[in-house]
């Protein structure tokens, strides 16, 4: 659905196709807020970004819309996320730089760091992230997957009724919106598990590196 179709559906829910209480600009802002809430809560906007390495450069800007970095690969190999404490163990001296093929990454202050620092220019760095939406226009292609657009309609309808003090259907649309968010969250989690059952990973079965369990 386009933003125009979602707005029309929400207006239809309230029998308010030509009602001037809500402007188009206002509803677009409301739709952005609904998408932002859904993306933050469910991590439903999945994106992959690619950049290339620069020799002797360890830090790279994170993708602009990324809420959370989930996975990073370097030249096709998965990197392991590490904390600053672990980075200090691997590189205790700030005056010297370890170079080579990166095995680890860290993320802080909108910056993605690689360790060791790449020694080669032109290798592919791929970032898998959960993103926030862009502010929509009336004809935008929304980043939220189309299978969840019915939930956006419920969220926008709830935002609309909230503007009318004492609207009799406020609780109804609030419940539709919140239950929709919960359904999306559950569906996203199930999709990421694929065909595997949820189990508690034991220490004996966990993959590990020299820094411990992955």
Short mmCIF file of C-alpha atoms in Angstrom, two decimals:
data_model
loop_
_atom_site.label_atom_id
_atom_site.label_comp_id
_atom_site.label_asym_id
_atom_site.label_seq_id
_atom_site.Cartn_x
_atom_site.Cartn_y
_atom_site.Cartn_z
CA UNK A 1 0.00 0.00 0.00
CA UNK A 2 1.11 3.56 -0.64
CA UNK A 3 0.79 6.23 2.06
CA UNK A 4 -2.18 7.59 0.11
CA UNK A 5 -3.95 4.20 0.30
CA UNK A 6 -3.17 3.78 4.01
CA UNK A 7 -4.54 7.26 4.75
CA UNK A 8 -7.67 6.52 2.72
CA UNK A 9 -8.19 3.22 4.58
CA UNK A 10 -7.79 4.94 7.95
CA UNK A 11 -10.26 7.65 6.94
CA UNK A 12 -12.70 4.96 5.79
CA UNK A 13 -12.41 3.28 9.20
CA UNK A 14 -13.74 6.50 10.73
CA UNK A 15 -16.16 7.36 7.93
CA UNK A 16 -14.12 10.54 7.46
CA UNK A 17 -13.05 10.56 3.81
CA UNK A 18 -13.67 14.30 3.39
CA UNK A 19 -13.29 15.36 7.02
CA UNK A 20 -10.98 18.37 7.37
CA UNK A 21 -10.08 17.68 11.00
CA UNK A 22 -6.93 15.92 9.78
CA UNK A 23 -4.74 17.41 7.05
CA UNK A 24 -2.72 15.29 4.64
CA UNK A 25 0.53 16.68 6.05
CA UNK A 26 -0.56 15.83 9.59
CA UNK A 27 -1.49 12.28 8.63
CA UNK A 28 1.84 11.74 6.89
CA UNK A 29 3.63 12.74 10.09
CA UNK A 30 1.35 10.41 12.07
CA UNK A 31 2.09 7.59 9.61
CA UNK A 32 5.83 8.18 10.05
CA UNK A 33 5.45 7.99 13.84
CA UNK A 34 3.44 4.77 13.56
CA UNK A 35 6.10 3.21 11.32
CA UNK A 36 8.87 4.37 13.65
CA UNK A 37 7.18 2.77 16.64
CA UNK A 38 6.61 -0.48 14.74
CA UNK A 39 10.21 -0.61 13.45
CA UNK A 40 11.68 0.11 16.87
CA UNK A 41 9.51 -2.47 18.63
CA UNK A 42 9.62 -5.29 16.08
CA UNK A 43 12.79 -4.71 13.99
CA UNK A 44 10.69 -5.44 10.90
CA UNK A 45 12.70 -3.25 8.48
CA UNK A 46 15.68 -5.35 7.44
CA UNK A 47 18.33 -3.87 5.17
CA UNK A 48 21.79 -4.72 3.82
CA UNK A 49 24.36 -2.07 3.01
CA UNK A 50 27.72 -2.42 1.29
CA UNK A 51 30.82 -0.28 1.37
CA UNK A 52 34.47 -0.93 0.59
CA UNK A 53 37.48 -1.02 2.85
CA UNK A 54 40.21 1.59 2.85
CA UNK A 55 43.70 0.46 3.81
CA UNK A 56 44.72 1.70 7.30
CA UNK A 57 41.18 2.99 8.03
CA UNK A 58 39.52 1.21 10.96
CA UNK A 59 36.34 3.31 11.38
CA UNK A 60 33.40 3.59 8.97
CA UNK A 61 30.11 5.50 9.25
CA UNK A 62 27.16 3.29 10.01
CA UNK A 63 24.21 3.20 7.57
CA UNK A 64 22.16 6.37 8.09
CA UNK A 65 18.83 4.71 8.91
CA UNK A 66 20.16 1.79 10.94
CA UNK A 67 18.63 1.44 14.39
CA UNK A 68 20.77 -1.57 15.19
CA UNK A 69 23.63 -3.35 13.45
CA UNK A 70 22.88 -7.08 13.45
CA UNK A 71 25.66 -8.62 11.38
CA UNK A 72 28.82 -7.48 9.59
CA UNK A 73 30.85 -9.38 7.01
CA UNK A 74 34.24 -8.54 5.55
CA UNK A 75 35.16 -10.00 2.15
CA UNK A 76 32.37 -12.55 2.68
CA UNK A 77 33.49 -13.67 6.15
CA UNK A 78 31.36 -12.98 9.21
CA UNK A 79 32.90 -10.68 11.82
CA UNK A 80 32.39 -11.16 15.55
CA UNK A 81 31.04 -8.24 17.56
CA UNK A 82 33.23 -7.30 20.52
CA UNK A 83 33.01 -4.91 23.44
CA UNK A 84 35.50 -2.14 24.18
CA UNK A 85 36.87 -4.26 27.01
CA UNK A 86 37.66 -7.02 24.52
CA UNK A 87 39.05 -4.48 22.06
CA UNK A 88 41.40 -3.22 24.79
CA UNK A 89 42.64 -6.78 25.29
CA UNK A 90 43.24 -7.23 21.57
CA UNK A 91 44.76 -3.76 21.10
CA UNK A 92 46.02 -2.43 24.44
CA UNK A 93 48.23 0.30 22.94
CA UNK A 94 46.53 3.21 21.15
CA UNK A 95 49.82 4.36 19.64
CA UNK A 96 50.22 1.24 17.51
CA UNK A 97 47.73 -0.13 14.99
CA UNK A 98 47.28 -3.77 14.19
CA UNK A 99 46.55 -4.26 10.48
CA UNK A 100 45.44 -7.24 8.49
CA UNK A 101 42.13 -8.90 7.60
CA UNK A 102 39.47 -7.89 10.16
CA UNK A 103 37.95 -10.59 12.36
CA UNK A 104 35.98 -8.36 14.76
CA UNK A 105 33.82 -5.27 14.77
CA UNK A 106 32.54 -2.81 17.35
CA UNK A 107 29.80 -0.21 17.11
CA UNK A 108 29.55 3.10 18.99
CA UNK A 109 28.45 6.70 18.35
CA UNK A 110 27.20 6.04 14.81
CA UNK A 111 30.57 4.51 13.89
CA UNK A 112 31.47 0.95 12.93
CA UNK A 113 35.01 -0.07 13.81
CA UNK A 114 36.97 -3.05 12.48
CA UNK A 115 39.80 -4.96 14.14
CA UNK A 116 42.42 -5.50 12.92
CA UNK A 117 42.43 -2.39 10.77
CA UNK A 118 42.08 -3.39 7.09
CA UNK A 119 45.37 -3.61 5.26
CA UNK A 120 43.66 -3.73 1.85
CA UNK A 121 41.65 -1.19 -0.12
CA UNK A 122 38.56 -2.38 -1.99
CA UNK A 123 37.35 -5.33 0.08
CA UNK A 124 33.57 -5.48 0.52
CA UNK A 125 32.16 -4.64 3.95
CA UNK A 126 28.52 -5.65 4.22
CA UNK A 127 26.33 -4.46 7.08
CA UNK A 128 23.04 -6.15 7.95
CA UNK A 129 20.86 -3.81 9.98
CA UNK A 130 17.42 -3.17 11.42
CA UNK A 131 16.34 0.23 10.15
CA UNK A 132 14.07 3.12 10.97
CA UNK A 133 11.69 4.38 8.26
CA UNK A 134 12.15 7.46 6.14
CA UNK A 135 9.67 10.31 6.47
CA UNK A 136 7.06 9.47 3.80
CA UNK A 137 5.53 11.54 1.05
CA UNK A 138 2.04 10.79 -0.23
CA UNK A 139 3.41 8.46 -2.94
CA UNK A 140 6.42 6.94 -1.14
CA UNK A 141 7.31 3.28 -1.22
CA UNK A 142 7.30 2.41 2.48
CA UNK A 143 10.16 0.45 4.03
CA UNK A 144 7.79 -1.48 6.33
CA UNK A 145 7.05 -4.77 4.50
CA UNK A 146 3.67 -4.81 2.74
CA UNK A 147 2.47 -7.79 4.78
CA UNK A 148 2.31 -5.46 7.81
CA UNK A 149 0.53 -2.54 6.16
CA UNK A 150 -2.81 -3.49 7.71
CA UNK A 151 -1.17 -2.84 11.09
CA UNK A 152 -0.08 0.60 9.87
CA UNK A 153 -3.71 1.33 8.98
CA UNK A 154 -4.78 0.41 12.52
CA UNK A 155 -1.99 2.53 14.00
CA UNK A 156 -2.89 5.54 11.88
CA UNK A 157 -6.59 5.14 12.70
CA UNK A 158 -5.71 5.11 16.40
CA UNK A 159 -3.65 8.28 16.01
CA UNK A 160 -6.63 9.91 14.30
CA UNK A 161 -9.23 8.99 16.93
CA UNK A 162 -6.85 10.16 19.66
CA UNK A 163 -7.28 13.69 18.30
CA UNK A 164 -11.03 13.54 18.92
CA UNK A 165 -11.54 13.83 22.69
CA UNK A 166 -14.04 11.27 23.88
CA UNK A 167 -14.25 9.31 20.62
CA UNK A 168 -16.24 6.12 21.39
CA UNK A 169 -13.86 3.85 19.43
CA UNK A 170 -10.57 5.06 20.94
CA UNK A 171 -10.04 1.92 23.06
CA UNK A 172 -11.07 -0.34 20.19
CA UNK A 173 -8.48 1.12 17.81
CA UNK A 174 -5.85 1.25 20.53
CA UNK A 175 -6.33 -2.49 21.11
CA UNK A 176 -6.27 -3.23 17.36
CA UNK A 177 -3.00 -1.27 17.03
CA UNK A 178 -1.25 -2.82 20.03
CA UNK A 179 -2.33 -6.36 19.16
CA UNK A 180 -1.13 -5.77 15.60
CA UNK A 181 2.29 -4.68 16.86
CA UNK A 182 2.49 -7.82 19.01
CA UNK A 183 1.56 -10.00 16.01
CA UNK A 184 4.26 -8.40 13.85
CA UNK A 185 6.83 -8.86 16.62
CA UNK A 186 5.95 -12.56 16.95
CA UNK A 187 5.98 -13.08 13.19
CA UNK A 188 9.39 -11.44 12.75
CA UNK A 189 10.87 -13.58 15.51
CA UNK A 190 9.37 -16.76 14.03
CA UNK A 191 10.67 -15.86 10.56
CA UNK A 192 14.21 -15.44 11.86
CA UNK A 193 14.08 -18.85 13.52
CA UNK A 194 13.10 -20.33 10.13
CA UNK A 195 12.16 -24.01 10.53
CA UNK A 196 14.00 -24.51 13.82
CA UNK A 197 12.34 -24.98 17.18
CA UNK A 198 13.25 -22.58 19.98
CA UNK A 199 15.77 -24.21 22.30
CA UNK A 200 18.15 -23.05 24.98
CA UNK A 201 21.68 -23.15 23.56
CA UNK A 202 24.02 -25.06 25.86
CA UNK A 203 27.63 -24.03 26.37
CA UNK A 204 28.80 -27.36 24.94
CA UNK A 205 26.98 -26.75 21.63
CA UNK A 206 27.91 -23.08 21.23
CA UNK A 207 30.46 -21.92 18.65
CA UNK A 208 33.46 -20.14 20.12
CA UNK A 209 36.58 -18.22 19.27
CA UNK A 210 39.64 -17.24 21.25
CA UNK A 211 37.49 -14.57 22.95
CA UNK A 212 34.93 -17.11 24.10
CA UNK A 213 31.46 -18.23 23.03
CA UNK A 214 29.99 -16.51 19.98
#
